Short mmCIF file of C-alpha atoms and ligand atoms in Angstrom, two decimals:
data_model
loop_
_atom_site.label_atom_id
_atom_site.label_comp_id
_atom_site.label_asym_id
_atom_site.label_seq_id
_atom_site.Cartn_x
_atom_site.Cartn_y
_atom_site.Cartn_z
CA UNK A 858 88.41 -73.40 167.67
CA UNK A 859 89.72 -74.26 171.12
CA UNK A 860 93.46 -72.49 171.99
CA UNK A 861 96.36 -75.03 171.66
CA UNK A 862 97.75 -76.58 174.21
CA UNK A 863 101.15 -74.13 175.10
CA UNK A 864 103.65 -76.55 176.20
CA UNK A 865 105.13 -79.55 174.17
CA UNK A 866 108.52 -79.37 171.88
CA UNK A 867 107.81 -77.85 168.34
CA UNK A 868 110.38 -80.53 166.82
CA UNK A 869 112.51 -83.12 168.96
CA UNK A 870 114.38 -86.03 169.90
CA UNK A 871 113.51 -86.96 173.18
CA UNK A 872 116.35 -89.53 174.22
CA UNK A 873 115.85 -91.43 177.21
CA UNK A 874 119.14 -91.77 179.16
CA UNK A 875 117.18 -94.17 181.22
CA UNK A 876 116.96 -96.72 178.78
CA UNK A 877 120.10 -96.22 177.62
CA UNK A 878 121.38 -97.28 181.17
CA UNK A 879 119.29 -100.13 181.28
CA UNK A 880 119.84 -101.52 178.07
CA UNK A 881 123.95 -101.62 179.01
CA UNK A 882 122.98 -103.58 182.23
CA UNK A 883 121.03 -105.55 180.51
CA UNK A 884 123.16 -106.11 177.89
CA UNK A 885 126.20 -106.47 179.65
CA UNK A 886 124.36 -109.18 182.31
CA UNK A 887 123.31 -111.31 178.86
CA UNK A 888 127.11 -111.26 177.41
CA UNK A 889 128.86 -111.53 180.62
CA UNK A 890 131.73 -110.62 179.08
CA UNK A 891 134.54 -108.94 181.87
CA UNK A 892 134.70 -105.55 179.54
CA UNK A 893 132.05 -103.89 177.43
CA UNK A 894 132.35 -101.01 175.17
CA UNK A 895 130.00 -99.04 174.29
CA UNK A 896 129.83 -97.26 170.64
CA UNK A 897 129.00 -93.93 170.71
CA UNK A 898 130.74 -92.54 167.44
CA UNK A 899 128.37 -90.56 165.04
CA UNK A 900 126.93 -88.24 168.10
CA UNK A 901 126.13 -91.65 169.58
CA UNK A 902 123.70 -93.02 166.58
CA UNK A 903 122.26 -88.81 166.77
CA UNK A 904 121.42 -89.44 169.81
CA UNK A 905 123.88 -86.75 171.28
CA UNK A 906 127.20 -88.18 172.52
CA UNK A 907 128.03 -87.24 175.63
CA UNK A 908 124.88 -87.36 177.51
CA UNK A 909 124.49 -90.90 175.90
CA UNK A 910 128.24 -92.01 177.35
CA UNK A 911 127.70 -91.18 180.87
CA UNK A 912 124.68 -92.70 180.32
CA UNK A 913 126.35 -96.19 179.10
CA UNK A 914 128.95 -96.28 181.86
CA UNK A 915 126.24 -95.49 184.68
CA UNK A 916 125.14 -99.20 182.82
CA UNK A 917 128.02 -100.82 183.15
CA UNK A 918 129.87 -100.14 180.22
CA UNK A 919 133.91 -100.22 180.83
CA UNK A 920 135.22 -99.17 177.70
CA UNK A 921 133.54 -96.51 174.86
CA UNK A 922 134.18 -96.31 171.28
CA UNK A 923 134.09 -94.20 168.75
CA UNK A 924 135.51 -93.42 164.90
CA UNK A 925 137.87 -90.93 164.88
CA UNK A 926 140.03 -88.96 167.53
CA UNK A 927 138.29 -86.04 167.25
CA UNK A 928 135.46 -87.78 169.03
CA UNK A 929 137.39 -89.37 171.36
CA UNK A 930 139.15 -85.87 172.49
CA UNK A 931 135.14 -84.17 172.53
CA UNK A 932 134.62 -87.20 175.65
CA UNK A 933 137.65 -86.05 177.13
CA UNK A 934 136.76 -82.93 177.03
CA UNK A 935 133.50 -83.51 178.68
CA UNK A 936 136.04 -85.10 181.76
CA UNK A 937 135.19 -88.42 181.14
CA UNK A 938 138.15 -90.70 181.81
CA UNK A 939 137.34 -94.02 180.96
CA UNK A 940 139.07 -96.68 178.59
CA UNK A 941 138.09 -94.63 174.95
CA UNK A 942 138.86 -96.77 171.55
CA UNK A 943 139.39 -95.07 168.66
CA UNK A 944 139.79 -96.93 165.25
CA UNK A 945 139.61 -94.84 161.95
CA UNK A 946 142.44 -92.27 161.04
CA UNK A 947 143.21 -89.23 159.43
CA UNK A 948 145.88 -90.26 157.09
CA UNK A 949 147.82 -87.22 158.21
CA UNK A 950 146.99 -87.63 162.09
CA UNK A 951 149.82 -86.94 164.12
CA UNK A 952 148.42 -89.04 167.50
CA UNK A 953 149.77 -86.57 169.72
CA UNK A 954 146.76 -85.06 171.28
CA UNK A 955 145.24 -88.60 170.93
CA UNK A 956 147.67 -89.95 172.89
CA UNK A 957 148.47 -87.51 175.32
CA UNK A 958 144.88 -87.62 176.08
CA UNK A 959 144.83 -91.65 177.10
CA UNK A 960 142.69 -92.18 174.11
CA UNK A 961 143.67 -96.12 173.13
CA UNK A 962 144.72 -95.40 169.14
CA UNK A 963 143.89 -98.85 167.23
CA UNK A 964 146.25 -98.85 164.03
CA UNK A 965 145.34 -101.09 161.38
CA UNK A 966 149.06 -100.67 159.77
CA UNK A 967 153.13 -100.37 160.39
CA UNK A 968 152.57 -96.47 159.77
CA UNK A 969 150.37 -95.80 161.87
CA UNK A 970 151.70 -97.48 164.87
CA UNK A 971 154.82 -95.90 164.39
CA UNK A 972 153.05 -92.66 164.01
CA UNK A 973 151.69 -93.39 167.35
CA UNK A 974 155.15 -94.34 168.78
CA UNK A 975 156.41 -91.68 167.84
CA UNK A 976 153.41 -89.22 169.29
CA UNK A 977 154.30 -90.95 172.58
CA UNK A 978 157.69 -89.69 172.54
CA UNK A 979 156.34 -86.39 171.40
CA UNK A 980 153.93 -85.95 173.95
CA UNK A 981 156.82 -87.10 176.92
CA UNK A 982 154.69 -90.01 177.63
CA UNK A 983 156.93 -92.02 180.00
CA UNK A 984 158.64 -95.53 179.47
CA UNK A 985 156.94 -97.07 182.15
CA UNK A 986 153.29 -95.54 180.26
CA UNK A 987 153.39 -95.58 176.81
CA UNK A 988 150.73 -95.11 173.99
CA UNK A 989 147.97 -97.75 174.34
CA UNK A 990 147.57 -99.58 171.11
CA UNK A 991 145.11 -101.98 169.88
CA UNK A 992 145.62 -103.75 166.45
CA UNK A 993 142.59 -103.80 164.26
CA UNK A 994 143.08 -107.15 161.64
CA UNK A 995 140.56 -107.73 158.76
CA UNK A 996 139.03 -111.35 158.34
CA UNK A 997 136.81 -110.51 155.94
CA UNK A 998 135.07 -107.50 155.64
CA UNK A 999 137.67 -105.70 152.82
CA UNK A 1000 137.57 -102.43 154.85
CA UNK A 1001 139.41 -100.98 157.59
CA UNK A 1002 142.00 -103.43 159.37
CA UNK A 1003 145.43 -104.45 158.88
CA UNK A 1004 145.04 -107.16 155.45
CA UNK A 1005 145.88 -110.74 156.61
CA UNK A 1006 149.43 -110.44 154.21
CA UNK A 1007 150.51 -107.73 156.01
CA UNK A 1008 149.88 -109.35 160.00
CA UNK A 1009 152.94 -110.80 159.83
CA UNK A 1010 154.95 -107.48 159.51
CA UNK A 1011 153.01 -105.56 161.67
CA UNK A 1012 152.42 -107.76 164.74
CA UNK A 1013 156.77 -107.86 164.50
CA UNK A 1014 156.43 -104.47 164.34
CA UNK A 1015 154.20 -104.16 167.39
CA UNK A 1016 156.41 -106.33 169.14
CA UNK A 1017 159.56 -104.62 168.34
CA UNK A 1018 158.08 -101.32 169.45
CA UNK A 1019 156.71 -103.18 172.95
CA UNK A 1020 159.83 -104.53 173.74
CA UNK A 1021 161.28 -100.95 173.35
CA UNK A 1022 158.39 -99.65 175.59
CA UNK A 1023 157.72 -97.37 172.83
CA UNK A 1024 153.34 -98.69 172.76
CA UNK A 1025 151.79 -101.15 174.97
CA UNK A 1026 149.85 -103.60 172.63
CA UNK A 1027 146.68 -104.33 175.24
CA UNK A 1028 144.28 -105.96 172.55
CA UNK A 1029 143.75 -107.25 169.04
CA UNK A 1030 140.38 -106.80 167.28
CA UNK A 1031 138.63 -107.13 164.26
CA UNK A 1032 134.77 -106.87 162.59
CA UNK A 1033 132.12 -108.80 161.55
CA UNK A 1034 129.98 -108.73 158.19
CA UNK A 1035 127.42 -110.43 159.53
CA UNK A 1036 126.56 -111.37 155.79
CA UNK A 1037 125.10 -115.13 157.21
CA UNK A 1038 126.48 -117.37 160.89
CA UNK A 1039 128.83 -118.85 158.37
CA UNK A 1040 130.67 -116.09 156.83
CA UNK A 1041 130.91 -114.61 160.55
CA UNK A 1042 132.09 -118.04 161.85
CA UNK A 1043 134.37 -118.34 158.89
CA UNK A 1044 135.37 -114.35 160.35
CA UNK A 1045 136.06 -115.81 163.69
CA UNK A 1046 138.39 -119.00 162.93
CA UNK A 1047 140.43 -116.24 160.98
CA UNK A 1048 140.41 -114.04 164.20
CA UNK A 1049 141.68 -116.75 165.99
CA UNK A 1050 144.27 -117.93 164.18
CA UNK A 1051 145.64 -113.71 163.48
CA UNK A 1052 145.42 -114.09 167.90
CA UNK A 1053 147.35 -117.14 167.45
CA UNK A 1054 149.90 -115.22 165.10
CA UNK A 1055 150.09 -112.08 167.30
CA UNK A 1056 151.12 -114.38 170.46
CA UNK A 1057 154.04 -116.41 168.33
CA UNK A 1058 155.26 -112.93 167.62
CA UNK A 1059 155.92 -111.71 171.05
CA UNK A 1060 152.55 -109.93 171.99
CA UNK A 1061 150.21 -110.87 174.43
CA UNK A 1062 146.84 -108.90 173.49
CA UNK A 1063 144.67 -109.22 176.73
CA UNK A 1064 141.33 -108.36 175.28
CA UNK A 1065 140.63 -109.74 172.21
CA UNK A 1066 137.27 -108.22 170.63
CA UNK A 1067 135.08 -109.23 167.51
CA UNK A 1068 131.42 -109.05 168.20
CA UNK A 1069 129.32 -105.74 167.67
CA UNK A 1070 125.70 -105.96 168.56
CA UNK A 1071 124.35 -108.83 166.02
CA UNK A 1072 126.71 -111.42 167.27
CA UNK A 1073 126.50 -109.88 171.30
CA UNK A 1074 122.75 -110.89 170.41
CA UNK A 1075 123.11 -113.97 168.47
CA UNK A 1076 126.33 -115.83 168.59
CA UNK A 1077 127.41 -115.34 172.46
CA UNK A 1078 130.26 -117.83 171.26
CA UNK A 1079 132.07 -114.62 169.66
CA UNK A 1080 132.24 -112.50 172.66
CA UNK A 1081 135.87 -113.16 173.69
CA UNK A 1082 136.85 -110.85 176.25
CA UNK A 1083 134.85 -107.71 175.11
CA UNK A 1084 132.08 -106.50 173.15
CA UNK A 1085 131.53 -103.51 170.89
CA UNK A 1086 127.81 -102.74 171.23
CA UNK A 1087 126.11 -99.59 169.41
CA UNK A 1088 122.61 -99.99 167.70
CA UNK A 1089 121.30 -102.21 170.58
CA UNK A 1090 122.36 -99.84 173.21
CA UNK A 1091 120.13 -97.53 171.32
CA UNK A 1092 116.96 -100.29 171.55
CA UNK A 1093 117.17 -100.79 168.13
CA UNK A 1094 117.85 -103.91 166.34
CA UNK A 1095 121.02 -104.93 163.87
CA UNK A 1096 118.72 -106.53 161.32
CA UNK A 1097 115.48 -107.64 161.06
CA UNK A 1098 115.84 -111.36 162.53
CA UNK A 1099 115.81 -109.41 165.57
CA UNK A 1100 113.65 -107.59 167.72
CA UNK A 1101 114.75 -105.29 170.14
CA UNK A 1102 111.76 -106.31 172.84
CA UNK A 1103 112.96 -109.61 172.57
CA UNK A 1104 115.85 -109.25 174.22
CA UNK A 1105 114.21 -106.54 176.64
CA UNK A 1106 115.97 -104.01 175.38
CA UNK A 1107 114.02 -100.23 175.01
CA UNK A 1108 113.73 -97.66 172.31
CA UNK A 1109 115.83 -94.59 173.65
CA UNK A 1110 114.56 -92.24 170.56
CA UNK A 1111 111.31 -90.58 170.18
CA UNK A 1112 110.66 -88.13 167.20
CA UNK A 1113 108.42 -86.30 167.59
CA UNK A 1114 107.02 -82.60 167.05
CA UNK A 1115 103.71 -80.39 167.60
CA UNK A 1116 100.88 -79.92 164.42
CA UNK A 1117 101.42 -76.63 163.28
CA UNK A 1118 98.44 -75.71 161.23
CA UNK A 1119 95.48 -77.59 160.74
CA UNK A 1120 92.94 -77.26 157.58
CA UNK A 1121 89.66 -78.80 156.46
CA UNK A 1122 89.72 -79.50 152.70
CA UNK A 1123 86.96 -81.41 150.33
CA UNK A 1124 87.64 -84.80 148.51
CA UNK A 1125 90.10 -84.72 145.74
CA UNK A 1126 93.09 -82.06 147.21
CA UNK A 1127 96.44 -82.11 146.44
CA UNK A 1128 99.15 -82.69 148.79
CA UNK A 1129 102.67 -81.03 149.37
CA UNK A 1130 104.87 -80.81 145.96
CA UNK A 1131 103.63 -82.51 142.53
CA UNK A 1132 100.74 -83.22 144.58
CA UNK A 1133 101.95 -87.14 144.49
CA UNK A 1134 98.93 -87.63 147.15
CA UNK A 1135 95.20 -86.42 146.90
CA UNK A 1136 92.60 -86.80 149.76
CA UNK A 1137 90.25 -89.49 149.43
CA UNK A 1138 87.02 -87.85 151.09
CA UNK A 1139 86.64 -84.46 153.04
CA UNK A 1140 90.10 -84.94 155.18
CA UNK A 1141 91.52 -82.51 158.31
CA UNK A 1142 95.15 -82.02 156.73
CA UNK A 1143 97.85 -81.65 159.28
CA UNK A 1144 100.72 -79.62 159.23
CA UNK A 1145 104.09 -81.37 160.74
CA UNK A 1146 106.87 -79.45 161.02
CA UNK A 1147 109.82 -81.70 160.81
CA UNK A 1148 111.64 -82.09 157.23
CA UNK A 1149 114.91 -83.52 155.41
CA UNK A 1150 116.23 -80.49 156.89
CA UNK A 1151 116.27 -82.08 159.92
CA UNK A 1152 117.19 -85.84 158.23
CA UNK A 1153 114.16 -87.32 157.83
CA UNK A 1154 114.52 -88.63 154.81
CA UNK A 1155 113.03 -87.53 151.55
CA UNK A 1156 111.90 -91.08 150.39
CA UNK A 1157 109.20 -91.11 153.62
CA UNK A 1158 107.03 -89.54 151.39
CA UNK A 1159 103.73 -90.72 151.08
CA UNK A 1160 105.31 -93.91 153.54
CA UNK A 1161 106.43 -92.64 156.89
CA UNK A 1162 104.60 -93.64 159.42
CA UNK A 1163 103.21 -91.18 162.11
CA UNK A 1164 100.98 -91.25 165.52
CA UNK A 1165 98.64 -88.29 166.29
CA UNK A 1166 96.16 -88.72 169.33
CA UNK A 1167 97.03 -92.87 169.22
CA UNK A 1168 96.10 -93.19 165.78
CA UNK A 1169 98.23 -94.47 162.83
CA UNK A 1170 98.40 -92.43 159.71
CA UNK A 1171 100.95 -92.08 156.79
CA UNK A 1172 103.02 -89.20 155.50
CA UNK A 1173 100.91 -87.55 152.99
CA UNK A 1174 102.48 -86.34 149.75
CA UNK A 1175 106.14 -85.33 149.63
CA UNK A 1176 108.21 -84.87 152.68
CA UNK A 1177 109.60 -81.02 152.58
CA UNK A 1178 112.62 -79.66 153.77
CA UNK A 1179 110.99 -78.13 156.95
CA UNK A 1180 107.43 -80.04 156.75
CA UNK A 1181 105.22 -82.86 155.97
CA UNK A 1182 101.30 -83.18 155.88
CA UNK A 1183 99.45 -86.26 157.76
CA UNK A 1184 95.71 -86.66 156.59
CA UNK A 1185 93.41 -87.41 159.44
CA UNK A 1186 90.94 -88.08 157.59
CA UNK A 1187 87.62 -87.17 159.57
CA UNK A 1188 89.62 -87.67 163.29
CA UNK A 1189 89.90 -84.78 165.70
CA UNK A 1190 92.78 -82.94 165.39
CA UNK A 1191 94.41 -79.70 166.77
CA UNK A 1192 97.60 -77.18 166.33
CA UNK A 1193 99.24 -78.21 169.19
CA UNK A 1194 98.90 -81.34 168.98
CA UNK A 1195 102.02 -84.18 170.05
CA UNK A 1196 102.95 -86.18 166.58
CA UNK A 1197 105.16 -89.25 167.29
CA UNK A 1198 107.61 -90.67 164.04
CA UNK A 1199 108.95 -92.59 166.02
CA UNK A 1200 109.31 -94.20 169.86
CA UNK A 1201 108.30 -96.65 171.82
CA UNK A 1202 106.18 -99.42 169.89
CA UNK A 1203 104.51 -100.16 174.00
CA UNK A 1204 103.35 -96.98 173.77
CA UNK A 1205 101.45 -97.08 170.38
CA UNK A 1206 104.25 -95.66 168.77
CA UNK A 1207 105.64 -96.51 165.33
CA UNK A 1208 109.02 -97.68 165.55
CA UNK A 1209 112.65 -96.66 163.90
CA UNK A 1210 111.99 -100.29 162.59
CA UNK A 1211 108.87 -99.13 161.25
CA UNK A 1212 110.37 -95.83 159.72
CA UNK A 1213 113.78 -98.25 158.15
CA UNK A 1214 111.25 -100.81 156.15
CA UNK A 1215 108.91 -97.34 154.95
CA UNK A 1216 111.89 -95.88 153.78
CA UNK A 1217 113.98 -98.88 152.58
CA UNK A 1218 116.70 -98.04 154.79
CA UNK A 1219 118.35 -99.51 158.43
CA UNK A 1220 117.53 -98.46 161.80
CA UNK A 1221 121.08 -97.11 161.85
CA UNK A 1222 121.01 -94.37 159.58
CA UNK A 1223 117.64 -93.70 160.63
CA UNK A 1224 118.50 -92.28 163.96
CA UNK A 1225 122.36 -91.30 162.59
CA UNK A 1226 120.94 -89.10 160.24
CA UNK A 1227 118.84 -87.04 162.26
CA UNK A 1228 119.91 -83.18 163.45
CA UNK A 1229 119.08 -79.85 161.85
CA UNK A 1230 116.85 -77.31 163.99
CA UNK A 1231 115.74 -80.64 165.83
CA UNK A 1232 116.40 -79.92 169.97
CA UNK A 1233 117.81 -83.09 171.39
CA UNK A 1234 116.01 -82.87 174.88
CA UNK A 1235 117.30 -85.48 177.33
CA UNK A 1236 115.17 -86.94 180.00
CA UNK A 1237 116.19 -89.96 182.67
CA UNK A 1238 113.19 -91.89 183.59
C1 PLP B 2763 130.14 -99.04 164.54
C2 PLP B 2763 130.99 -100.15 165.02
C3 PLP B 2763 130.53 -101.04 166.01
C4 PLP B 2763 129.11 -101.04 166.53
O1 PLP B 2763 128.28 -101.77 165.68
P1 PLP B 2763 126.74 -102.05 166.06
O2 PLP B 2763 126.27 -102.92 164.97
O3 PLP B 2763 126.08 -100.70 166.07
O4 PLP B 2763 126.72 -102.67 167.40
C5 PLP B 2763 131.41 -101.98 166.52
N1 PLP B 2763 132.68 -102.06 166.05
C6 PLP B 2763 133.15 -101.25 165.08
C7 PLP B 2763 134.55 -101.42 164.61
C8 PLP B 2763 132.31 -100.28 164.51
O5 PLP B 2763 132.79 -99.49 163.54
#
């Protein structure tokens, strides 16, 4: 038995903030559009938020976005002062922080655009700098945004509280299903015509946003004055029409961890719980030790794909909460040695696409998922 190699991570994400940075420029020089946001809401896709932001404005990114103010405040925090968008509420929010930290509040109704009207007075924002607001409309995805009866009433609203200098309406936005190029063209003539609304009421939204990263990629048409890019910031693609490499963009993610025991067992062995997998011949069984405990998912069992010296093996038997077996069969293999989940497909890699498809999932909640012990270790190539 030869001693294990001593350095390499026991479990990680290794996030590249290089290709973060050049998947904005690259991104942003495709759209052209004069602002880009990027989305960095869920601990940016698990890849660890703030690292990931400054990462995304050293790309070119002008604006970032997130969910919910609590986010928002966690970039300020970190002293990063660019344009932040944030678009899903507490019911019982009170704006004030929010506001008083120059986070741009989009309301989707009357009550919570007063609410933020109100925090501006609260917070002594002056006349001449009140709350930034954008108004989030819904064309047709049933979920957040203001309802199409209610526009009407609230883009009066909005107006009324402008003309008071009580918010300063700076854009109108709304999101795409991305169900088929119809329904999200269908999406868009409604945007236009809820622009077309806003203006006859008084307002005059300067950047007007709709696209997120399948219709950056695919229907340039949509990209008004802004985008709202997150999975393909991340290298990873929005469905499966598209692939990331295609549009030169790079996986940022690699999972990855160190074999932690290795045995030799005879044809026939049972694997992990219920023993839902048995060895085939006289197999080396390795020992992985990355679980659901740190989000990989349960239903990789006996499907994820994994890389150990270059070659391409499956999860064997049921994926633990700290641990998973690969079978290698009659291939070398040590402890100590690097397994990749998941990373760069150039590399040999399997990739988060790989890991969605095994585990009849997205590449979104693929990477979202992800935390536990895991050590997010950040390197800039
Ligand atoms: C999450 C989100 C996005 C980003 O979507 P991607 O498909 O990851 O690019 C854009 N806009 C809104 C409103 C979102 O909630």
């Amino acid at each position: 038995m030869t001693t294990p190699p001593v350095d390499g991570p026991f479990r990680e994400a290794l996030i590249d903030l290089g290709a973060v940075r050049h998947n904005v420029s690259t991104l942003r020089a495709r759209v052209a559009t004069p602002h880009f946001l990027a989305v960095v809401k869920a601990n940016a896709y698990g890849h660890g938020m703030i690292p990931v932001a400054r990462a995304a404005l050293a790309g070119g990114a002008t604006h970032l976005g997130v969910a919910d103010v609590a986010e928002g405040l966690a970039l300020r925090s970190a002293g990063i002062s660019t344009p932040i968008l944030a678009w899903l509420h507490d019911p019982n929010e009170d704006f004030v922080a929010a506001v008083s930290a120059g986070i741009t509040v989009c309301v989707s109704s009357v009550a919570q655009l007063d609410a933020v009207a109100r925090a501006g007075e609260r917070a002594g924002l002056k006349p001449d700098t009140p709350p930034t607001v954008h108004i989030k409309i819904d064309t047709g995805l049933s979920r957040n945004g203001a309802a199409d009866a209610t526009w009407a009433e609230l883009f009066a609203r909005a107006a009324g509280q402008e003309a008071e200098r009580r918010v300063a309406v700076e854009g109108i936005f709304s999101h795409l299903s991305n169900a088929s190029i119809e329904d999200d063209l269908t999406q868009a003539t409604r945007f236009e015509s809820g622009v077309a609304l806003a203006r006859k009421a008084g307002l005059n939204p300067t950047l007007r946003h709709l696209a997120a990263s399948n219709a950056a990629l695919t229907l340039p048409q949509l990209s008004f004055d802004m985008v709202r890019v997150g999975i393909a910031m991340y290298g990873i693609s929005p469905d499966d029409s598209v692939a990331p490499h295609d549009y030169g963009l790079r996986p940022v993610m690699t999972l990855r961890g160190r074999v932690a025991a290795v045995r030799e067992v005879p044809a026939g062995t049972g694997v992990s719980y219920d023993l839902t997998y048995r060895t085939s011949s006289a197999s080396r069984l390795a020992l992985v030790p990355i679980g659901y405990g740190e989000g990989v998912p349960r239903a990789a069992s006996d499907r994820g794909p994994v890389s150990i010296r270059g070659n391409r093996y499956t999860v064997a038997g049921r994926v633990a909460m700290d641990q998973f077996v690969v079978d290698c069969g009659e291939a070398e293999v040590e402890v100590g040695d690097e397994v990749v989940l998941f990373g760069d497909p150039a590399r040999g890699h399997p990739s988060v696409a790989d890991w969605a498809a095994a585990t009849n999932t997205i590449g979104y909640e693929v990477v979202t998922r992800l935390g536990g012990r895991l050590t997010r270790t950040f390197v800039d190539a």
